[in-house]
mmCIF file of C-alpha atoms in Angstrom:
data_model
loop_
_atom_site.group_PDB
_atom_site.id
_atom_site.type_symbol
_atom_site.label_atom_id
_atom_site.label_comp_id
_atom_site.label_asym_id
_atom_site.label_seq_id
_atom_site.Cartn_x
_atom_site.Cartn_y
_atom_site.Cartn_z
ATOM 1 C CA MET U 1 -3.448 -48.131 -31.788
ATOM 2 C CA LYS U 2 -0.279 -49.896 -29.835
ATOM 3 C CA LYS U 3 3.584 -48.603 -30.202
ATOM 4 C CA THR U 4 6.569 -50.716 -28.573
ATOM 5 C CA LEU U 5 9.558 -48.520 -28.376
ATOM 6 C CA ILE U 6 13.320 -49.969 -28.029
ATOM 7 C CA ALA U 7 14.417 -47.970 -24.689
ATOM 8 C CA ALA U 8 18.366 -48.925 -23.646
ATOM 9 C CA ALA U 9 20.155 -51.095 -25.636
ATOM 10 C CA GLY U 10 22.464 -53.299 -23.426
ATOM 11 C CA ILE U 11 19.959 -53.295 -20.761
ATOM 12 C CA GLY U 12 17.557 -55.189 -22.886
ATOM 13 C CA LEU U 13 14.414 -53.127 -21.792
ATOM 14 C CA LEU U 14 11.031 -52.691 -23.619
ATOM 15 C CA LEU U 15 9.276 -49.426 -23.402
ATOM 16 C CA ALA U 16 5.954 -50.119 -24.639
ATOM 17 C CA ALA U 17 3.501 -46.971 -25.182
ATOM 18 C CA THR U 18 0.320 -47.710 -25.242
ATOM 19 C CA ALA U 19 -1.568 -44.962 -27.692
ATOM 20 C CA CYS U 20 -4.915 -43.898 -27.404
ATOM 21 C CA SER U 21 -6.786 -43.216 -30.523
ATOM 22 C CA SER U 22 -5.424 -39.714 -30.314
ATOM 23 C CA SER U 23 -1.876 -39.106 -30.620
ATOM 24 C CA ASP U 24 -1.719 -39.646 -26.513
ATOM 25 C CA THR U 25 0.704 -42.653 -25.111
ATOM 26 C CA SER U 26 2.164 -44.184 -22.562
ATOM 27 C CA SER U 27 5.489 -45.118 -20.996
ATOM 28 C CA SER U 28 7.002 -47.960 -19.544
ATOM 29 C CA SER U 29 9.204 -50.435 -19.265
ATOM 30 C CA SER U 30 9.537 -54.559 -19.057
ATOM 31 C CA ALA U 31 10.253 -55.100 -15.767
ATOM 32 C CA THR U 32 10.170 -58.073 -13.294
ATOM 33 C CA SER U 33 7.346 -56.872 -10.804
ATOM 34 C CA LEU U 34 8.641 -56.408 -7.602
ATOM 35 C CA THR U 35 6.466 -56.863 -4.148
ATOM 36 C CA PRO U 36 7.588 -56.084 -0.426
ATOM 37 C CA ALA U 37 8.852 -59.499 0.002
ATOM 38 C CA ASN U 38 11.762 -59.186 -2.741
ATOM 39 C CA ARG U 39 12.228 -55.451 -3.424
ATOM 40 C CA THR U 40 15.004 -55.155 -0.542
ATOM 41 C CA THR U 41 17.128 -57.720 -2.839
ATOM 42 C CA VAL U 42 17.000 -55.161 -5.960
ATOM 43 C CA THR U 43 20.132 -53.181 -6.935
ATOM 44 C CA ALA U 44 19.924 -50.286 -9.370
ATOM 45 C CA PRO U 45 21.776 -50.916 -12.502
ATOM 46 C CA ASP U 46 24.883 -49.133 -13.061
ATOM 47 C CA LEU U 47 24.250 -46.688 -15.574
ATOM 48 C CA SER U 48 27.525 -44.922 -15.364
ATOM 49 C CA SER U 49 28.289 -46.148 -18.840
ATOM 50 C CA TYR U 50 25.197 -43.621 -20.280
ATOM 51 C CA PRO U 51 26.041 -40.099 -20.822
ATOM 52 C CA LYS U 52 23.620 -37.563 -19.294
ATOM 53 C CA LEU U 53 20.964 -35.187 -21.092
ATOM 54 C CA PRO U 54 22.222 -32.575 -23.198
ATOM 55 C CA ALA U 55 22.151 -28.936 -21.803
ATOM 56 C CA ALA U 56 19.118 -26.952 -22.007
ATOM 57 C CA PRO U 57 18.337 -24.811 -24.979
ATOM 58 C CA VAL U 58 18.562 -21.390 -24.607
ATOM 59 C CA GLN U 59 15.694 -19.972 -25.840
ATOM 60 C CA GLU U 60 16.249 -16.806 -28.669
ATOM 61 C CA SER U 61 12.993 -15.111 -28.175
ATOM 62 C CA ALA U 62 10.726 -13.946 -25.291
ATOM 63 C CA THR U 63 7.755 -16.674 -26.683
ATOM 64 C CA ALA U 64 7.138 -19.409 -29.030
ATOM 65 C CA ALA U 65 4.185 -20.199 -31.123
ATOM 66 C CA CYS U 66 3.140 -23.539 -30.651
ATOM 67 C CA SER U 67 0.727 -26.450 -32.262
ATOM 68 C CA TYR U 68 -1.712 -28.135 -31.218
ATOM 69 C CA PRO U 69 -3.620 -30.052 -34.089
ATOM 70 C CA ALA U 70 -6.954 -31.873 -33.516
ATOM 71 C CA SER U 71 -6.069 -35.830 -32.890
ATOM 72 C CA GLY U 72 -8.973 -38.336 -31.753
ATOM 73 C CA GLN U 73 -11.492 -37.867 -29.013
ATOM 74 C CA PRO U 74 -10.289 -36.204 -25.922
ATOM 75 C CA ILE U 75 -11.264 -38.311 -22.504
ATOM 76 C CA LYS U 76 -12.787 -35.302 -21.333
ATOM 77 C CA PRO U 77 -14.202 -32.228 -23.132
ATOM 78 C CA VAL U 78 -10.887 -29.895 -22.891
ATOM 79 C CA THR U 79 -10.143 -26.416 -25.127
ATOM 80 C CA PRO U 80 -6.897 -26.479 -26.436
ATOM 81 C CA PRO U 81 -4.503 -24.281 -25.341
ATOM 82 C CA SER U 82 -3.615 -20.721 -26.499
ATOM 83 C CA ALA U 83 -0.857 -21.451 -29.532
ATOM 84 C CA ASP U 84 0.740 -18.047 -30.242
ATOM 85 C CA GLY U 85 2.757 -15.602 -27.291
ATOM 86 C CA VAL U 86 3.591 -18.679 -24.879
ATOM 87 C CA PRO U 87 6.504 -17.531 -22.476
ATOM 88 C CA THR U 88 9.443 -19.355 -22.750
ATOM 89 C CA ALA U 89 11.024 -17.987 -19.612
ATOM 90 C CA GLY U 90 10.803 -18.738 -15.767
ATOM 91 C CA THR U 91 8.254 -21.843 -13.953
ATOM 92 C CA ALA U 92 5.190 -22.881 -13.502
ATOM 93 C CA THR U 93 4.613 -24.466 -9.834
ATOM 94 C CA ILE U 94 2.298 -27.290 -9.666
ATOM 95 C CA ALA U 95 0.692 -28.770 -6.381
ATOM 96 C CA MET U 96 -0.649 -31.995 -7.024
ATOM 97 C CA THR U 97 -2.671 -34.245 -4.325
ATOM 98 C CA THR U 98 -2.959 -37.844 -4.924
ATOM 99 C CA SER U 99 -4.429 -40.759 -2.623
ATOM 100 C CA GLN U 100 -1.028 -41.278 -1.643
ATOM 101 C CA GLY U 101 0.320 -38.101 -0.790
ATOM 102 C CA PRO U 102 1.607 -34.935 -2.437
ATOM 103 C CA ILE U 103 3.624 -34.474 -5.441
ATOM 104 C CA GLY U 104 4.723 -30.762 -5.817
ATOM 105 C CA LEU U 105 6.213 -30.054 -9.698
ATOM 106 C CA THR U 106 8.369 -27.241 -11.277
ATOM 107 C CA LEU U 107 7.665 -26.894 -14.777
ATOM 108 C CA ASN U 108 10.585 -25.224 -16.780
ATOM 109 C CA ARG U 109 9.322 -23.288 -19.534
ATOM 110 C CA ALA U 110 12.885 -22.586 -21.129
ATOM 111 C CA GLU U 111 13.175 -26.335 -21.672
ATOM 112 C CA ALA U 112 9.757 -26.879 -23.319
ATOM 113 C CA PRO U 113 7.623 -23.910 -23.412
ATOM 114 C CA CYS U 114 4.330 -25.480 -25.709
ATOM 115 C CA THR U 115 4.921 -28.731 -22.936
ATOM 116 C CA VAL U 116 4.282 -26.916 -19.821
ATOM 117 C CA ASN U 117 1.723 -24.235 -21.774
ATOM 118 C CA SER U 118 0.050 -27.581 -22.430
ATOM 119 C CA PHE U 119 0.188 -29.087 -19.040
ATOM 120 C CA VAL U 120 -0.909 -26.031 -17.126
ATOM 121 C CA SER U 121 -3.868 -25.586 -19.931
ATOM 122 C CA LEU U 122 -5.071 -29.310 -18.541
ATOM 123 C CA ALA U 123 -4.873 -28.538 -15.169
ATOM 124 C CA ARG U 124 -6.409 -25.466 -15.129
ATOM 125 C CA GLN U 125 -9.204 -27.119 -16.954
ATOM 126 C CA GLY U 126 -9.468 -30.062 -13.933
ATOM 127 C CA TYR U 127 -8.513 -32.796 -16.920
ATOM 128 C CA TYR U 128 -6.044 -34.093 -14.136
ATOM 129 C CA ASN U 129 -8.889 -34.413 -11.585
ATOM 130 C CA ASP U 130 -9.795 -37.516 -10.348
ATOM 131 C CA THR U 131 -7.638 -39.801 -12.782
ATOM 132 C CA PRO U 132 -5.464 -42.658 -11.929
ATOM 133 C CA CYS U 133 -2.114 -43.471 -12.407
ATOM 134 C CA HIS U 134 -2.167 -46.576 -14.528
ATOM 135 C CA ARG U 135 1.701 -47.564 -15.077
ATOM 136 C CA LEU U 136 4.071 -48.190 -12.761
ATOM 137 C CA SER U 137 7.948 -49.274 -13.899
ATOM 138 C CA THR U 138 10.116 -50.896 -11.010
ATOM 139 C CA SER U 139 13.040 -52.351 -12.608
ATOM 140 C CA GLY U 140 15.849 -50.947 -15.168
ATOM 141 C CA LEU U 141 13.275 -48.133 -15.859
ATOM 142 C CA TYR U 142 11.846 -46.347 -12.224
ATOM 143 C CA ILE U 143 8.681 -44.210 -13.666
ATOM 144 C CA LEU U 144 5.368 -43.937 -12.170
ATOM 145 C CA GLN U 145 3.040 -42.918 -15.585
ATOM 146 C CA CYS U 146 -0.184 -40.868 -15.072
ATOM 147 C CA GLY U 147 -2.263 -38.238 -16.972
ATOM 148 C CA ASP U 148 -4.926 -40.865 -18.884
ATOM 149 C CA PRO U 149 -8.218 -40.046 -17.252
ATOM 150 C CA SER U 150 -10.065 -43.164 -18.070
ATOM 151 C CA GLY U 151 -6.981 -45.567 -16.993
ATOM 152 C CA SER U 152 -6.339 -47.310 -19.685
ATOM 153 C CA GLY U 153 -3.222 -46.059 -21.346
ATOM 154 C CA ARG U 154 -4.920 -45.230 -24.422
ATOM 155 C CA GLY U 155 -6.768 -41.970 -23.126
ATOM 156 C CA GLY U 156 -5.578 -38.162 -24.446
ATOM 157 C CA PRO U 157 -6.673 -34.712 -24.629
ATOM 158 C CA GLY U 158 -7.911 -34.930 -28.351
ATOM 159 C CA TYR U 159 -5.142 -33.162 -29.645
ATOM 160 C CA GLY U 160 -1.204 -33.721 -30.318
ATOM 161 C CA TYR U 161 1.792 -31.879 -30.326
ATOM 162 C CA LEU U 162 5.556 -32.203 -31.158
ATOM 163 C CA ASN U 163 8.600 -32.968 -28.606
ATOM 164 C CA GLU U 164 10.756 -30.199 -26.969
ATOM 165 C CA TYR U 165 13.826 -30.400 -25.232
ATOM 166 C CA PRO U 166 15.986 -33.044 -25.205
ATOM 167 C CA SER U 167 14.867 -34.187 -28.961
ATOM 168 C CA ASN U 168 15.477 -30.693 -30.387
ATOM 169 C CA GLN U 169 18.973 -30.874 -29.400
ATOM 170 C CA PHE U 170 19.470 -33.675 -31.662
ATOM 171 C CA ALA U 171 19.560 -33.888 -35.593
ATOM 172 C CA PRO U 172 16.858 -36.117 -37.113
ATOM 173 C CA SER U 173 19.359 -37.853 -38.783
ATOM 174 C CA ASP U 174 22.011 -38.058 -35.628
ATOM 175 C CA PRO U 175 22.314 -41.547 -34.527
ATOM 176 C CA ALA U 176 22.995 -40.197 -30.701
ATOM 177 C CA GLY U 177 19.062 -39.346 -30.914
ATOM 178 C CA GLN U 178 18.259 -42.950 -30.598
ATOM 179 C CA GLN U 179 20.899 -43.942 -27.904
ATOM 180 C CA SER U 180 20.034 -43.878 -24.497
ATOM 181 C CA VAL U 181 21.082 -41.107 -22.153
ATOM 182 C CA VAL U 182 20.244 -40.932 -18.336
ATOM 183 C CA TYR U 183 17.018 -39.590 -17.282
ATOM 184 C CA PRO U 184 17.897 -38.291 -13.537
ATOM 185 C CA ARG U 185 15.962 -38.877 -10.568
ATOM 186 C CA GLY U 186 13.092 -36.209 -10.094
ATOM 187 C CA THR U 187 12.499 -35.612 -13.961
ATOM 188 C CA ILE U 188 9.059 -35.365 -15.437
ATOM 189 C CA ALA U 189 8.450 -36.274 -18.979
ATOM 190 C CA MET U 190 5.702 -36.523 -21.418
ATOM 191 C CA ALA U 191 4.964 -40.068 -22.964
ATOM 192 C CA ASN U 192 4.956 -40.775 -26.371
ATOM 193 C CA THR U 193 4.167 -43.408 -28.994
ATOM 194 C CA GLY U 194 7.405 -42.294 -31.008
ATOM 195 C CA GLN U 195 5.652 -40.691 -33.808
ATOM 196 C CA PRO U 196 6.033 -36.819 -34.387
ATOM 197 C CA GLY U 197 2.792 -35.104 -32.679
ATOM 198 C CA SER U 198 2.396 -37.664 -30.426
ATOM 199 C CA ASN U 199 2.409 -36.160 -27.014
ATOM 200 C CA GLY U 200 -0.828 -35.286 -25.238
ATOM 201 C CA SER U 201 -1.750 -35.922 -21.712
ATOM 202 C CA GLN U 202 -0.093 -38.658 -20.306
ATOM 203 C CA PHE U 203 3.260 -38.097 -18.280
ATOM 204 C CA PHE U 204 6.088 -40.043 -16.457
ATOM 205 C CA LEU U 205 7.230 -39.060 -13.142
ATOM 206 C CA VAL U 206 10.861 -40.848 -12.684
ATOM 207 C CA TYR U 207 11.949 -41.820 -9.349
ATOM 208 C CA GLN U 208 15.408 -43.334 -10.049
ATOM 209 C CA ASP U 209 17.791 -42.817 -12.644
ATOM 210 C CA SER U 210 16.491 -44.672 -16.028
ATOM 211 C CA PRO U 211 18.204 -45.014 -19.603
ATOM 212 C CA LEU U 212 15.780 -43.888 -21.754
ATOM 213 C CA PRO U 213 16.451 -42.484 -25.757
ATOM 214 C CA PRO U 214 16.188 -38.502 -25.700
ATOM 215 C CA GLN U 215 13.169 -38.616 -27.349
ATOM 216 C CA TYR U 216 10.790 -38.328 -24.084
ATOM 217 C CA THR U 217 10.145 -34.406 -23.722
ATOM 218 C CA VAL U 218 11.750 -33.326 -20.134
ATOM 219 C CA PHE U 219 9.644 -30.578 -18.811
ATOM 220 C CA GLY U 220 10.003 -29.830 -15.043
ATOM 221 C CA THR U 221 11.105 -31.624 -11.807
ATOM 222 C CA ILE U 222 9.553 -33.461 -8.807
ATOM 223 C CA ASP U 223 10.026 -31.957 -5.356
ATOM 224 C CA ASP U 224 11.038 -34.202 -2.461
ATOM 225 C CA ALA U 225 7.375 -34.923 -0.759
ATOM 226 C CA GLY U 226 6.428 -35.482 -4.277
ATOM 227 C CA LEU U 227 9.647 -38.309 -4.426
ATOM 228 C CA ALA U 228 8.624 -39.737 -1.117
ATOM 229 C CA THR U 229 5.350 -40.413 -2.579
ATOM 230 C CA ILE U 230 5.956 -42.238 -5.417
ATOM 231 C CA GLU U 231 8.990 -44.532 -3.852
ATOM 232 C CA LYS U 232 5.684 -45.300 -1.246
ATOM 233 C CA VAL U 233 3.839 -46.479 -4.092
ATOM 234 C CA ALA U 234 6.970 -48.188 -5.970
ATOM 235 C CA ALA U 235 7.814 -50.217 -2.900
ATOM 236 C CA ALA U 236 4.389 -52.099 -3.061
ATOM 237 C CA GLY U 237 5.133 -53.280 -6.871
ATOM 238 C CA ASP U 238 3.148 -53.500 -9.292
ATOM 239 C CA ASP U 239 0.589 -56.132 -10.656
ATOM 240 C CA GLY U 240 2.133 -57.482 -13.691
ATOM 241 C CA SER U 241 -0.467 -57.020 -15.224
ATOM 242 C CA MET U 242 0.909 -55.349 -18.601
ATOM 243 C CA SER U 243 2.642 -57.573 -21.518
ATOM 244 C CA ALA U 244 5.742 -55.188 -21.714
ATOM 245 C CA GLY U 245 6.464 -55.831 -18.114
ATOM 246 C CA GLY U 246 5.223 -54.021 -15.052
ATOM 247 C CA GLY U 247 1.701 -53.322 -14.586
ATOM 248 C CA LYS U 248 -0.685 -51.099 -12.658
ATOM 249 C CA PRO U 249 0.473 -49.904 -9.292
ATOM 250 C CA ASN U 250 -0.329 -52.679 -6.330
ATOM 251 C CA THR U 251 -0.869 -49.164 -4.051
ATOM 252 C CA PRO U 252 -3.461 -47.752 -6.401
ATOM 253 C CA VAL U 253 -2.776 -43.749 -6.848
ATOM 254 C CA GLN U 254 -5.650 -41.628 -7.747
ATOM 255 C CA ILE U 255 -4.594 -38.192 -8.255
ATOM 256 C CA GLN U 256 -7.172 -36.060 -6.576
ATOM 257 C CA THR U 257 -6.584 -32.059 -7.954
ATOM 258 C CA VAL U 258 -3.906 -30.743 -9.715
ATOM 259 C CA THR U 259 -3.398 -26.724 -9.337
ATOM 260 C CA ALA U 260 -1.366 -24.446 -11.405
ATOM 261 C CA SER U 261 0.415 -21.278 -10.227
#
């Protein structure tokens, strides 16, 4: 199925989440494709009117109980992560090698223990190895999206799970939970369809401050070398192939290996 989610009121962006037959998704914005010839004319939008992300939660327990129910067929055979006794403190270090350069990640268990647990499990099973980053957005939202081994934007691991921070800092009835906040440069977050439990394996890397509703789980940060890699890819723009805007990167990005420690 395919979901479209409205992103930032006042910006006029459409966040297209292309879901798989499982609950995994893709996240991207409507965007004018940038080319090396026109990129120097682009001015970043003024986001001063948007609030920041809320403060991260303080975990009340040393461990969390997670849930990863089956959803659709996995693109690669994987075992769902352990759901019990998931640590809620500390970080996981991710070393990602790509065809365009290294991308290092620091995942924060206190922010999103179930998300970090899933990502680390998939990395250790080789799920992300030899997979493309299939979506680039270079206007309004500044993201590179990866995590679908099929490269179609529809692939997932065969299970799903619920949002964590910052979504869990808003009551379901709170309209502020649907109003855009600034996802800062250097953020890694999960893509979803907007439906409960629709996180899977797809994630997006924010290389410039971007407005989004706080409904995409934030679970870590990107290192300077990784941002340089992503910005190099973004400089070449996208192919404009996606109806909501943006498209495949003009400079292909293939994730070669992902290791977790």
